[in-house]
mmCIF file with all atom_site columns, C-alpha atoms in Angstrom:
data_model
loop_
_atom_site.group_PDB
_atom_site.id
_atom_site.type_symbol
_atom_site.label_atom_id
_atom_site.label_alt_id
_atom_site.label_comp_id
_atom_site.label_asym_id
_atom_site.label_entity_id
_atom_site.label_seq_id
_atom_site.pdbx_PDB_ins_code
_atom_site.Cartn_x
_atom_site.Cartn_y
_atom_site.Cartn_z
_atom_site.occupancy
_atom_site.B_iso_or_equiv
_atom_site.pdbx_formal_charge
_atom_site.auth_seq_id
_atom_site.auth_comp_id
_atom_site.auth_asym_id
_atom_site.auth_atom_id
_atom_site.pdbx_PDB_model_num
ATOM 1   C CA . UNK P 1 1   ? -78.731 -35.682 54.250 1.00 0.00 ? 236 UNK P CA 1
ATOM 2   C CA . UNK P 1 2   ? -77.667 -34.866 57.821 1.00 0.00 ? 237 UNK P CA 1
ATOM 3   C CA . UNK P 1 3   ? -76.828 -38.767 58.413 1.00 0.00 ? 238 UNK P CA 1
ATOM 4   C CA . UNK P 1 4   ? -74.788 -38.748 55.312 1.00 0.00 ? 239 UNK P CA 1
ATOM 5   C CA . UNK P 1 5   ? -73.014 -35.744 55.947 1.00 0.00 ? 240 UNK P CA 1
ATOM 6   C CA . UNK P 1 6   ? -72.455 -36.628 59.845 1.00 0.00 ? 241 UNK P CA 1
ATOM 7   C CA . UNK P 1 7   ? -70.756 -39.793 58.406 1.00 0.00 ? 242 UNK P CA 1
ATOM 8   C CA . UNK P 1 8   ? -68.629 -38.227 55.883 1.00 0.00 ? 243 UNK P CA 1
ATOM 9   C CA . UNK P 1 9   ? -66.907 -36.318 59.139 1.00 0.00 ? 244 UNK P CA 1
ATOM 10  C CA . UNK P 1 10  ? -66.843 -39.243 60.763 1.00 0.00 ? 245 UNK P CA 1
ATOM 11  C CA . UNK P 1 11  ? -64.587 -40.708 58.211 1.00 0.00 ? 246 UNK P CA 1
ATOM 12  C CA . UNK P 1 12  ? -62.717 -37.952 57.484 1.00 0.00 ? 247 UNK P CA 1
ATOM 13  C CA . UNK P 1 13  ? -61.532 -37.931 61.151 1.00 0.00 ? 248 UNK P CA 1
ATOM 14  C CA . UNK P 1 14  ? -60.329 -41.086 61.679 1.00 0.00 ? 249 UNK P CA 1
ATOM 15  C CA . UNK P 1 15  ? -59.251 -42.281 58.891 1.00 0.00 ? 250 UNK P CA 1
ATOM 16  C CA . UNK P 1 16  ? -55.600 -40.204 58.670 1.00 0.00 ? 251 UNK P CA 1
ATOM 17  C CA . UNK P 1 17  ? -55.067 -40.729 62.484 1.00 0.00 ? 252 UNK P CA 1
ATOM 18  C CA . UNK P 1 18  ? -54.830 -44.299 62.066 1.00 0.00 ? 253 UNK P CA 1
ATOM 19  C CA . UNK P 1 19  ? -52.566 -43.928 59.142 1.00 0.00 ? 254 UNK P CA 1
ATOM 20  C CA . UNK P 1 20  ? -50.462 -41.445 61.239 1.00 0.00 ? 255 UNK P CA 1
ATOM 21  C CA . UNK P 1 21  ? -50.271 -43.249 64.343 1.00 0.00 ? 256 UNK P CA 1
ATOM 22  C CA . UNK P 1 22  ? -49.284 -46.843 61.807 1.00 0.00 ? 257 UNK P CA 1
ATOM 23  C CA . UNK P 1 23  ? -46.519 -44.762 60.733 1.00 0.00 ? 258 UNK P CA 1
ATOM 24  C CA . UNK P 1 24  ? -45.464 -43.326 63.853 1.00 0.00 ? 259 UNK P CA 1
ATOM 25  C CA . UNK P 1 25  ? -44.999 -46.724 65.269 1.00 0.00 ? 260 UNK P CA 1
ATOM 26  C CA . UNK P 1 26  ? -43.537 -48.191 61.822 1.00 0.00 ? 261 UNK P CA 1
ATOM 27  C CA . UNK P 1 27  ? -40.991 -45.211 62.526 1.00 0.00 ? 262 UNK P CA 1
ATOM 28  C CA . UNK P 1 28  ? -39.779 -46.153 65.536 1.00 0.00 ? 263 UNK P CA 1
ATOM 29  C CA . UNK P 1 29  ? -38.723 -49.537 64.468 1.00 0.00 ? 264 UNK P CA 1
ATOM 30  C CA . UNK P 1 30  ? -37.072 -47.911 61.471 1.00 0.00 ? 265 UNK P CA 1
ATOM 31  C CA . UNK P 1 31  ? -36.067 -44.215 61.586 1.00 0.00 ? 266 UNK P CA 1
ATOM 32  C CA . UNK P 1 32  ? -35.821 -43.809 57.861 1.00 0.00 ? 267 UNK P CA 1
ATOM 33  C CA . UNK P 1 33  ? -35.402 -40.243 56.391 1.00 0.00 ? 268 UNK P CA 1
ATOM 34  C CA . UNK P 1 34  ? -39.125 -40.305 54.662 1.00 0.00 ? 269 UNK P CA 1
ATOM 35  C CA . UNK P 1 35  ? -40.488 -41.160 57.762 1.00 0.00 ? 270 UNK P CA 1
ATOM 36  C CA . UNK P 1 36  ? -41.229 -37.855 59.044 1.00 0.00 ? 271 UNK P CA 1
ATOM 37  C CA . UNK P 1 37  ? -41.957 -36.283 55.810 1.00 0.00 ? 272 UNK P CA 1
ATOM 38  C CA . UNK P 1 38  ? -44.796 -38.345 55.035 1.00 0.00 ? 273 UNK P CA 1
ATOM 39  C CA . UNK P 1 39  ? -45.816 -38.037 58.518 1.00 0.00 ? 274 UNK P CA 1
ATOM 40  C CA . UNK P 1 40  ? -45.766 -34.506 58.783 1.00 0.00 ? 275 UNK P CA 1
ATOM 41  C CA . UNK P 1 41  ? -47.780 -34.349 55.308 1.00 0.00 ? 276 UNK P CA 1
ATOM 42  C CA . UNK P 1 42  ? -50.327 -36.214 56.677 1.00 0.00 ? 277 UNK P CA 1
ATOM 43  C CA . UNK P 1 43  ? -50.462 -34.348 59.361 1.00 0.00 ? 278 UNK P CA 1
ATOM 44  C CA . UNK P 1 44  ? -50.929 -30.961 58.032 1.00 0.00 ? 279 UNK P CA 1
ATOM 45  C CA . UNK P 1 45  ? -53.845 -32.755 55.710 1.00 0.00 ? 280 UNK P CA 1
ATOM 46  C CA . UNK P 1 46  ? -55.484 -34.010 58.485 1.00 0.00 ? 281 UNK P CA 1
ATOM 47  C CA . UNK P 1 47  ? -54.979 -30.174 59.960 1.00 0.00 ? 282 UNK P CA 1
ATOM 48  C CA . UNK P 1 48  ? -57.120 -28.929 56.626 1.00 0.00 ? 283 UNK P CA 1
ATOM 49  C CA . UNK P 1 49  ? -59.977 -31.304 56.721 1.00 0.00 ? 284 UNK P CA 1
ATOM 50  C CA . UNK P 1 50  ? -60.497 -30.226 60.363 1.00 0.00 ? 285 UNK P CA 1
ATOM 51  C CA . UNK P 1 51  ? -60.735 -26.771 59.067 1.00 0.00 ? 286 UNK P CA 1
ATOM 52  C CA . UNK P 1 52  ? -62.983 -27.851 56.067 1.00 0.00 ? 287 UNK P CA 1
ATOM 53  C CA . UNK P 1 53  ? -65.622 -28.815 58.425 1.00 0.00 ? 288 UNK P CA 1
ATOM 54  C CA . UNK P 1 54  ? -67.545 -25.631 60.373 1.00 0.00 ? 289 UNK P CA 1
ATOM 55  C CA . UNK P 1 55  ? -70.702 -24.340 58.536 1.00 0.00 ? 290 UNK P CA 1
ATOM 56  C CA . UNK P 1 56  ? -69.915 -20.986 59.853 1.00 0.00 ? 291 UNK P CA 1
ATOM 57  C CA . UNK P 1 57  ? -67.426 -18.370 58.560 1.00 0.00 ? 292 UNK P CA 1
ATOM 58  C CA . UNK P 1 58  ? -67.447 -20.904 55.907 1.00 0.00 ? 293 UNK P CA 1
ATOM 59  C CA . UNK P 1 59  ? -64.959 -18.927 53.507 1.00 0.00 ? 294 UNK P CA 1
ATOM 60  C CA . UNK P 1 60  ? -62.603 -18.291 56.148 1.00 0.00 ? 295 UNK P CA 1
ATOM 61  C CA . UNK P 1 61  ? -62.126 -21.606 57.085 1.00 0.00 ? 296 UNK P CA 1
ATOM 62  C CA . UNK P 1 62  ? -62.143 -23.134 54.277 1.00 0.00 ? 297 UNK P CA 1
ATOM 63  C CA . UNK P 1 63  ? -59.348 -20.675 52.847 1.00 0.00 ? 298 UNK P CA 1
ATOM 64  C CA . UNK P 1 64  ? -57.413 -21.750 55.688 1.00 0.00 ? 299 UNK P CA 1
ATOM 65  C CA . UNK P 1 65  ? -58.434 -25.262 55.064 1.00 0.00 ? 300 UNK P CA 1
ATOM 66  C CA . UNK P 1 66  ? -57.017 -24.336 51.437 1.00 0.00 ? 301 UNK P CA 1
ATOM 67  C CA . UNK P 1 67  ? -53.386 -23.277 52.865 1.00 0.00 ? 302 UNK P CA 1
ATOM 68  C CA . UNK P 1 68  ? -52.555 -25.926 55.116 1.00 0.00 ? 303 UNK P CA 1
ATOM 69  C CA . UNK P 1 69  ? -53.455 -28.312 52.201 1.00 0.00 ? 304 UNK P CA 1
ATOM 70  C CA . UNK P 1 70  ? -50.738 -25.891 50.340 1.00 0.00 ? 305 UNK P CA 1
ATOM 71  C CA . UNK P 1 71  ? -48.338 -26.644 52.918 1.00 0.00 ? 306 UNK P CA 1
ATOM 72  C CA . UNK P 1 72  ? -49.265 -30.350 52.788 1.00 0.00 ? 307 UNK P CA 1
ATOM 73  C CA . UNK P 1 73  ? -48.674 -31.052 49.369 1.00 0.00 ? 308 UNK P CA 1
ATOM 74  C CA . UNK P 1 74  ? -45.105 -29.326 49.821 1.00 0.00 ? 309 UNK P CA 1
ATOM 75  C CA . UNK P 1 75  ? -44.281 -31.768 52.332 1.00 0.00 ? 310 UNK P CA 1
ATOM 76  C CA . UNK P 1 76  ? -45.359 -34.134 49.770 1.00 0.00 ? 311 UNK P CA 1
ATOM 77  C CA . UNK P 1 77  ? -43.255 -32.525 47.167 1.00 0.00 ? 312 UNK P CA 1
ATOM 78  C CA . UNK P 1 78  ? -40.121 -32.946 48.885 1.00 0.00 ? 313 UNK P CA 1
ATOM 79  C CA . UNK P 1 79  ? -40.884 -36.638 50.057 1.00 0.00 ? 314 UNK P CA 1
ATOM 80  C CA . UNK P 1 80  ? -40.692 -37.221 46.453 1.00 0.00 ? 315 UNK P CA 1
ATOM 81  C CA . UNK P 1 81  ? -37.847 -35.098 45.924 1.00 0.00 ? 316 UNK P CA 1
ATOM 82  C CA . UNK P 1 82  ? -35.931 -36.909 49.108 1.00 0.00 ? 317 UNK P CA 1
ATOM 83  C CA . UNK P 1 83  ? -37.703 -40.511 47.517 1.00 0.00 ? 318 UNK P CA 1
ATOM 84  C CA . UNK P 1 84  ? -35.760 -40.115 44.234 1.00 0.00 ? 319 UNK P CA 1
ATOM 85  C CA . UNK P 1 85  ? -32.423 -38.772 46.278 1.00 0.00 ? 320 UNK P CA 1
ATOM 86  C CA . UNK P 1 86  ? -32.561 -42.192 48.051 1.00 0.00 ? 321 UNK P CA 1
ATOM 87  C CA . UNK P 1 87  ? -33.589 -44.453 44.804 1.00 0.00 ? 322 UNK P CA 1
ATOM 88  C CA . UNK P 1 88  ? -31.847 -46.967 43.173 1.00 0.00 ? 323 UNK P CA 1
ATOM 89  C CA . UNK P 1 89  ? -30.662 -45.123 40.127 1.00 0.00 ? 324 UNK P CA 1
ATOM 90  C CA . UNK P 1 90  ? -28.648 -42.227 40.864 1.00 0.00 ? 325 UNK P CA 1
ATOM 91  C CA . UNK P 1 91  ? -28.256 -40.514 37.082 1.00 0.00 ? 326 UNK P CA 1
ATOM 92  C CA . UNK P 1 92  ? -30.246 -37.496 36.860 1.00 0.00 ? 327 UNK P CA 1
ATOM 93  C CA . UNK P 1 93  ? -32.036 -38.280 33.754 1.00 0.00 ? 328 UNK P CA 1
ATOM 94  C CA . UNK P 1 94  ? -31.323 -35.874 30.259 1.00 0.00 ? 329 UNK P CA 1
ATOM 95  C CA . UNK P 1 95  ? -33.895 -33.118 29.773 1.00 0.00 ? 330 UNK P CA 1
ATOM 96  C CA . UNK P 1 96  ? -35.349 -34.747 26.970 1.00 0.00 ? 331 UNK P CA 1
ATOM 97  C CA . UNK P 1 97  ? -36.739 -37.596 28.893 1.00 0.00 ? 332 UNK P CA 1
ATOM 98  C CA . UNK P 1 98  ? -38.492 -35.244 30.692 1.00 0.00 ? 333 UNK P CA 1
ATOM 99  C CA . UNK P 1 99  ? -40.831 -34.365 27.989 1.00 0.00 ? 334 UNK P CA 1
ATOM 100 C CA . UNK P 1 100 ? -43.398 -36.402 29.953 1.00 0.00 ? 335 UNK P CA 1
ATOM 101 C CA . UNK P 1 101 ? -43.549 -33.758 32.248 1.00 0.00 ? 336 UNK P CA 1
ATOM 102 C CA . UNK P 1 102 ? -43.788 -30.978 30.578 1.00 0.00 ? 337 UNK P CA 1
ATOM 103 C CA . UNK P 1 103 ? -46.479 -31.794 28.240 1.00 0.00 ? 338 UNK P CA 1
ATOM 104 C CA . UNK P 1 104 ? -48.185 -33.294 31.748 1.00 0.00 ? 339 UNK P CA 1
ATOM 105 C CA . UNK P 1 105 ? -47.544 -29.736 33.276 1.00 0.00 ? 340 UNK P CA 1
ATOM 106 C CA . UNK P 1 106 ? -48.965 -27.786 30.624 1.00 0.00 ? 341 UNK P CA 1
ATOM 107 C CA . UNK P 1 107 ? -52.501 -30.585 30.305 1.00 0.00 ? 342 UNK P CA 1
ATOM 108 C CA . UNK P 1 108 ? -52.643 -30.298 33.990 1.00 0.00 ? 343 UNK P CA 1
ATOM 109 C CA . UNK P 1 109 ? -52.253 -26.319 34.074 1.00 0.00 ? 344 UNK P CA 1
ATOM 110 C CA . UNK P 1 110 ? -55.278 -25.583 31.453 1.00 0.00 ? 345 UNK P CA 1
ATOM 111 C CA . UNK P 1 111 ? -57.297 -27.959 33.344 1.00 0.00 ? 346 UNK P CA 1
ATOM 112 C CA . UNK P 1 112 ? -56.583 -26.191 36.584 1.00 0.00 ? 347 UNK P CA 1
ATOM 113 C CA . UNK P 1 113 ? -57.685 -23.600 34.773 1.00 0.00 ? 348 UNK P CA 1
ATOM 114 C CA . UNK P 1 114 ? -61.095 -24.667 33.769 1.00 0.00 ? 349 UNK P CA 1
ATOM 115 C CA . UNK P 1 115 ? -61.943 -25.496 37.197 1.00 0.00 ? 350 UNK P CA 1
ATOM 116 C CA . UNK P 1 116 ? -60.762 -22.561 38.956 1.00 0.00 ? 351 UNK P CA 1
ATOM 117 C CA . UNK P 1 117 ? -63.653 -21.367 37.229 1.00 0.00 ? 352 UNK P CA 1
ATOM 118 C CA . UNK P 1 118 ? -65.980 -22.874 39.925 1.00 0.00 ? 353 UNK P CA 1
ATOM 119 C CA . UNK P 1 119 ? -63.796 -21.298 43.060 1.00 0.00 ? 354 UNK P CA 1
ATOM 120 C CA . UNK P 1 120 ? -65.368 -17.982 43.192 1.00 0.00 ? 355 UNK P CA 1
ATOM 121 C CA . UNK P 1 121 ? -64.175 -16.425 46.687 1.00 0.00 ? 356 UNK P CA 1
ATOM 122 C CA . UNK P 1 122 ? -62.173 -19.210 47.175 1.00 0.00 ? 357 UNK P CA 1
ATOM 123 C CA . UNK P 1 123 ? -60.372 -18.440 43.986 1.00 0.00 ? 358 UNK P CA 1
ATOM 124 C CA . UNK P 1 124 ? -56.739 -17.382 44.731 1.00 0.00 ? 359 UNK P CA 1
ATOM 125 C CA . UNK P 1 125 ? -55.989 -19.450 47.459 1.00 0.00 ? 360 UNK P CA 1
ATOM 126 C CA . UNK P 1 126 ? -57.255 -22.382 45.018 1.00 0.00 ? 361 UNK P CA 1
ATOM 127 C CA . UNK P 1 127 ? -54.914 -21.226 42.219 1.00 0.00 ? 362 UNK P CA 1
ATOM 128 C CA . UNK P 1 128 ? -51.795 -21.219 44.532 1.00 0.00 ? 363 UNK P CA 1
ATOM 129 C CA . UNK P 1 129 ? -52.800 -24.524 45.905 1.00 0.00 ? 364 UNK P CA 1
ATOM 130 C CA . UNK P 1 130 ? -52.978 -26.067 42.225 1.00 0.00 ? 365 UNK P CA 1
ATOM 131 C CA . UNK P 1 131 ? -49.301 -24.381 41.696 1.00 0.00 ? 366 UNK P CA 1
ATOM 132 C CA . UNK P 1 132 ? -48.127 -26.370 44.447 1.00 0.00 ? 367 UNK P CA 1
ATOM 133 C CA . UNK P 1 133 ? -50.375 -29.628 44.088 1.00 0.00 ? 368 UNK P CA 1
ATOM 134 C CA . UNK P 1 134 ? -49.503 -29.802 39.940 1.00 0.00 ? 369 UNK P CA 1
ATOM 135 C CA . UNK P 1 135 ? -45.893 -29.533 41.201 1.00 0.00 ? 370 UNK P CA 1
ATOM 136 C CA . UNK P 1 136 ? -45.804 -32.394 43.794 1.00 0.00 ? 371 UNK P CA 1
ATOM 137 C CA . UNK P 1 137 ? -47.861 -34.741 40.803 1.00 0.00 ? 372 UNK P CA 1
ATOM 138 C CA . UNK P 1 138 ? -45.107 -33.822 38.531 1.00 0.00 ? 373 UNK P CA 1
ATOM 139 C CA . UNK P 1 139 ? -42.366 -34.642 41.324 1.00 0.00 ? 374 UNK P CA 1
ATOM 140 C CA . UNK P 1 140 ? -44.137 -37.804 41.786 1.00 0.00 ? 375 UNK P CA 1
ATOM 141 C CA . UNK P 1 141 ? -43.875 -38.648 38.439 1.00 0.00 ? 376 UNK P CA 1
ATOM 142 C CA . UNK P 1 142 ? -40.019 -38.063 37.869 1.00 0.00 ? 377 UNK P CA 1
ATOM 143 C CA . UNK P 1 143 ? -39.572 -40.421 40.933 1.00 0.00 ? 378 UNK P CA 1
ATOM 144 C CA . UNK P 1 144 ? -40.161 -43.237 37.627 1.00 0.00 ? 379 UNK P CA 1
ATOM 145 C CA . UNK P 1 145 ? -36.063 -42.471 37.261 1.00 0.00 ? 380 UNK P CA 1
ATOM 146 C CA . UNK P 1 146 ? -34.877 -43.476 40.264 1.00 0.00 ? 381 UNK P CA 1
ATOM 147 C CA . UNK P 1 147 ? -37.081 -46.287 41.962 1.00 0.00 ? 382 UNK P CA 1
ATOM 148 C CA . UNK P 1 148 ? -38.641 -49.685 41.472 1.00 0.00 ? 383 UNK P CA 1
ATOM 149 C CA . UNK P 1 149 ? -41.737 -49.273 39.350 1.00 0.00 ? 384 UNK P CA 1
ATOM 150 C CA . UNK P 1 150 ? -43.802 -50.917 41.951 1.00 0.00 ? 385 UNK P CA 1
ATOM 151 C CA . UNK P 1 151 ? -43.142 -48.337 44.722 1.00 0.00 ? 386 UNK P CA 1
ATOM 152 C CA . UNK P 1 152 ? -43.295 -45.761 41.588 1.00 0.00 ? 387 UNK P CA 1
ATOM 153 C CA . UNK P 1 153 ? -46.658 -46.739 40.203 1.00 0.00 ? 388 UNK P CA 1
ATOM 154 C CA . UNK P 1 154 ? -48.503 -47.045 43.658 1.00 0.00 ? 389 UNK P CA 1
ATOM 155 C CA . UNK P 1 155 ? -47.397 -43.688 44.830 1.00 0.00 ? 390 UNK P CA 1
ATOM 156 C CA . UNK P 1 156 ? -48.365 -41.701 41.084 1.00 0.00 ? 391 UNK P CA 1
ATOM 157 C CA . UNK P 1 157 ? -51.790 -43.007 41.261 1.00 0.00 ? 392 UNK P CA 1
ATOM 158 C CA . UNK P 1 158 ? -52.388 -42.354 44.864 1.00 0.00 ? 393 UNK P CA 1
ATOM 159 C CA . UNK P 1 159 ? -50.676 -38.217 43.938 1.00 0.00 ? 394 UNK P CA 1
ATOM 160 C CA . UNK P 1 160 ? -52.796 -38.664 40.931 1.00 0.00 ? 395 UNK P CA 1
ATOM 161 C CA . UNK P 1 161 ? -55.805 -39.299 43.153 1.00 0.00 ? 396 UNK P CA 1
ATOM 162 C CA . UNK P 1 162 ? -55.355 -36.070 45.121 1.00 0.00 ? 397 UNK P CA 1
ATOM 163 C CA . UNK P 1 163 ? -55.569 -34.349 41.354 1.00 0.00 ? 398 UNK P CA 1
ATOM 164 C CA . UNK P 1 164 ? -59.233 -36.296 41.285 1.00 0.00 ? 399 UNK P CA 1
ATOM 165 C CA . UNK P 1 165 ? -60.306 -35.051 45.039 1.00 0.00 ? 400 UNK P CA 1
ATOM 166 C CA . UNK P 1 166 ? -58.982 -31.420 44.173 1.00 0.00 ? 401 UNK P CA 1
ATOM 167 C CA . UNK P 1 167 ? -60.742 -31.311 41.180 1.00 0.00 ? 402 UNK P CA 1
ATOM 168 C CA . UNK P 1 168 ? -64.172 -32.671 42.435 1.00 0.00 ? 403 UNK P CA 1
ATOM 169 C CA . UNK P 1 169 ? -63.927 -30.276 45.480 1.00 0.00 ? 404 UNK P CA 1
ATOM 170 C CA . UNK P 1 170 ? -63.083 -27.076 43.486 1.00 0.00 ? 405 UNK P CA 1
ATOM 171 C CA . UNK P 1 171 ? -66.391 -27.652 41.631 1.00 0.00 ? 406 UNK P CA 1
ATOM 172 C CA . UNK P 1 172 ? -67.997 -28.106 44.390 1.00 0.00 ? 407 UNK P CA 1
ATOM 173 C CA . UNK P 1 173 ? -66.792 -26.274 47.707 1.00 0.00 ? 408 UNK P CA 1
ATOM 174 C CA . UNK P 1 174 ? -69.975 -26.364 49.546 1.00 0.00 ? 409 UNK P CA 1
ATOM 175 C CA . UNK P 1 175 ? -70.537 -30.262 49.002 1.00 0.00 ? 410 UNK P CA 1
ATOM 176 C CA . UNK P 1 176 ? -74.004 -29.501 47.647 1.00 0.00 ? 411 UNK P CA 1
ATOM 177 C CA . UNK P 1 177 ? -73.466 -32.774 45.849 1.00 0.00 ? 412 UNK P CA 1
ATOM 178 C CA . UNK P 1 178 ? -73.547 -35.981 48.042 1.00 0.00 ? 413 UNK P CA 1
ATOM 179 C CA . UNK P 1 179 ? -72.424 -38.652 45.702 1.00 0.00 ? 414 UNK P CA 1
ATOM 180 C CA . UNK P 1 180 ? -69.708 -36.442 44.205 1.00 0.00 ? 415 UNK P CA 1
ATOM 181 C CA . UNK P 1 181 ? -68.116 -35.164 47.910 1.00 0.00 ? 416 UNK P CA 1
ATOM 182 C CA . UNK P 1 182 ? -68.751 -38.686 49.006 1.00 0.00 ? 417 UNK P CA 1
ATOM 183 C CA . UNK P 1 183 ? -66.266 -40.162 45.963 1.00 0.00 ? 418 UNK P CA 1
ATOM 184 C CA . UNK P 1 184 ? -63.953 -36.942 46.304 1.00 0.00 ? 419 UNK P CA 1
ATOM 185 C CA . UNK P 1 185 ? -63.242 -38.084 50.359 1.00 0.00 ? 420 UNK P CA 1
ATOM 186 C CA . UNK P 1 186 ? -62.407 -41.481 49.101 1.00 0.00 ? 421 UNK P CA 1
ATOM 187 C CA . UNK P 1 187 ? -60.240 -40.365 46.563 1.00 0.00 ? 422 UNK P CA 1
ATOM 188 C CA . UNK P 1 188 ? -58.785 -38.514 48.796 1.00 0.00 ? 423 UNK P CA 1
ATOM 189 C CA . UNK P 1 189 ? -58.179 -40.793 51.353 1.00 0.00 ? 424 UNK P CA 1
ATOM 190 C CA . UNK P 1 190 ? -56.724 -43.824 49.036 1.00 0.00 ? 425 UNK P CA 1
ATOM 191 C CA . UNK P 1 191 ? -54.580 -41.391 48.075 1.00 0.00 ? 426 UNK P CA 1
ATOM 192 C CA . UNK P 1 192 ? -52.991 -40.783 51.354 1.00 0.00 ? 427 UNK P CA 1
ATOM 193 C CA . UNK P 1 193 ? -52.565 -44.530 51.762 1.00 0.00 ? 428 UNK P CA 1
ATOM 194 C CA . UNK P 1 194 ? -51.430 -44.923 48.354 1.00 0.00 ? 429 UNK P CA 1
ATOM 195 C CA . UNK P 1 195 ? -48.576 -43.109 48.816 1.00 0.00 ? 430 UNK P CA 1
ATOM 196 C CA . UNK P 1 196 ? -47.540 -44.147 52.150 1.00 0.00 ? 431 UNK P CA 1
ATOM 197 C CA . UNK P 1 197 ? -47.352 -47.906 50.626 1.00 0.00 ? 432 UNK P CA 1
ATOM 198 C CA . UNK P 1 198 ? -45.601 -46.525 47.994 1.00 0.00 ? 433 UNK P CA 1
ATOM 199 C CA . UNK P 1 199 ? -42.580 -45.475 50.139 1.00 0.00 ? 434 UNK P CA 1
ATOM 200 C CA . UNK P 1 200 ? -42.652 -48.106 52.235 1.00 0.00 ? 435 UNK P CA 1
ATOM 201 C CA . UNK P 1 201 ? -41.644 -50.067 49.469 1.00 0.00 ? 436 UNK P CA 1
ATOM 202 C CA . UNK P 1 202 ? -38.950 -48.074 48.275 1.00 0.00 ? 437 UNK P CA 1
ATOM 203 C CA . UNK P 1 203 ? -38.000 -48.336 52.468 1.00 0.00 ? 438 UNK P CA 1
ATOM 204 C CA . UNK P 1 204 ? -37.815 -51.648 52.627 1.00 0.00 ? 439 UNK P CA 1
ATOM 205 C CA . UNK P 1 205 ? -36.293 -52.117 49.005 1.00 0.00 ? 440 UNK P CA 1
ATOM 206 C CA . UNK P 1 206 ? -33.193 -49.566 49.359 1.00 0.00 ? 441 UNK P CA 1
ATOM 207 C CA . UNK P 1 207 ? -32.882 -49.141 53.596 1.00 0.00 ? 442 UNK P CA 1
ATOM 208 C CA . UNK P 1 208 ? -30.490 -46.113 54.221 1.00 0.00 ? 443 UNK P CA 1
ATOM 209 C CA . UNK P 1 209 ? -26.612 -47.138 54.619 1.00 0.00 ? 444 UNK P CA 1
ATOM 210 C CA . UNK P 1 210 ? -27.335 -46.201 58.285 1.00 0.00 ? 445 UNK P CA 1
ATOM 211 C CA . UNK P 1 211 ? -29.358 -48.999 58.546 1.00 0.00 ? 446 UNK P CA 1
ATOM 212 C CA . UNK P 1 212 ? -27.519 -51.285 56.938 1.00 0.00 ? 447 UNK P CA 1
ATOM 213 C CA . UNK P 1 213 ? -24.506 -50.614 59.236 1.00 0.00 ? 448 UNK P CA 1
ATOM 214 C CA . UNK P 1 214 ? -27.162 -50.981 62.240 1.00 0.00 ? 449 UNK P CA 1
ATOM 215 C CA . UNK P 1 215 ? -27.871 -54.464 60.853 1.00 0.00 ? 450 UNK P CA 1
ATOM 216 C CA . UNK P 1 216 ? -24.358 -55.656 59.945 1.00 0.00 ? 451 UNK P CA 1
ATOM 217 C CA . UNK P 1 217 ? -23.816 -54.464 63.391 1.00 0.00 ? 452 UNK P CA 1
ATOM 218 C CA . UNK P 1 218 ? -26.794 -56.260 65.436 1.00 0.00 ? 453 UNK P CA 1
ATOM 219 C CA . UNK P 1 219 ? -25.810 -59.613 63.163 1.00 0.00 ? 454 UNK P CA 1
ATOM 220 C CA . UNK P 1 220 ? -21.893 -59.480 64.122 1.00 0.00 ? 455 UNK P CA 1
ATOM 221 C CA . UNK P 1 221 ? -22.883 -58.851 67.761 1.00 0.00 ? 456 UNK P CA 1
ATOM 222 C CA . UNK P 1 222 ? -25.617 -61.978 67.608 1.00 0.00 ? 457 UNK P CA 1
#
């Protein structure tokens, strides 16, 4: 169990570094506005599984754990928002074909609230986190209006996967369950991927107009 456990930290710590550091680099060939949004969402995730880890003061730092998750997720939230900004379409869509999402919001609320149940201490900080994390799914989801429904599907299953980590970790904080922590890390981490893919499609599908002058530019002066 130690072996296992030593190897789930393992992976856990190296796995959003890479993806970091890929981006990083991809952003310095192309400084694109969702760059450093997705970066810095990654970032602040990486942040919380560092604080997920001690066996001491467990509550503590796993409630901090918890909140820099929370601020995660509303970097991710306003990728998505800044992702649909920057789509193809640029009609907001009528309310009514929204009704997705609210009937989504309202499924996804009562089942946040079933497994709040398993939080215990952990319990508030949990409930504001599945505010936020419902919010960014739903965000992710209205992104169908406005980009290609490649770079749309890719990124709302990897924010749905984050639904399937959160949900496997609030019933079980304490990882008392190898097989089920084991599967809730790799949801987790496909998710992160997921969505980076995601909007590097829409990136290199729709560049910015700033880019497109930079390329006019560099082909005139060749």
């Amino acid at each position: 169990m130690t072996n296992l456990k030593t190897g789930f930290y393992f992976f856990n710590l190296i796995t959003l570094p890479i993806l970091i550091i890929y981006l990083i680099l991809r952003f310095k060939d192309n400084n694109h506005s969702l760059m450093p949004l997705m970066i810095v969402a990654i970032f602040f995730s990486f942040i919380g599984d560092i604080f997920m880890l001690p066996d001491i003061e467990i509550n503590l730092f796993k409630t901090l754990g918890i909140c820099t998750f929370i601020v995660a997720q509303t970097f991710y939230g306003l990728l998505y928002i800044k992702s649909s900004k920057l789509g193809i379409e640029g009609s907001k869509p009528k309310l009514k074909k929204l009704w997705p999402e609210f009937v989504l919001s309202a499924i996804l609320g009562v089942y946040a609230s079933m497994i709040l149940s398993f939080t215990d201490d952990l319990f508030f900080p949990s409930l504001f986190y599945s505010f936020i994390g419902i919010g960014a799914f739903i965000l992710a989801m209205n992104r169908r209006f406005f980009v290609s429904r490649k770079s749309f599907n890719i990124v709302f299953f990897g924010a749905f996967l984050f639904i399937v980590s959160a949900s496997i970790t609030g019933m079980d904080f304490y990882s008392k369950d190898p097989i089920r922590h084991a599967i809730s890390i790799l949801a987790y981490t496909m998710a992160h991927y997921l969505i980076s893919y995601g909007i590097l499609l829409q990136i290199q599908e729709v560049p910015e107009p700033h880019d497109l002058f930079d390329k006019s530019k560099s082909s005139i002066s060749n």
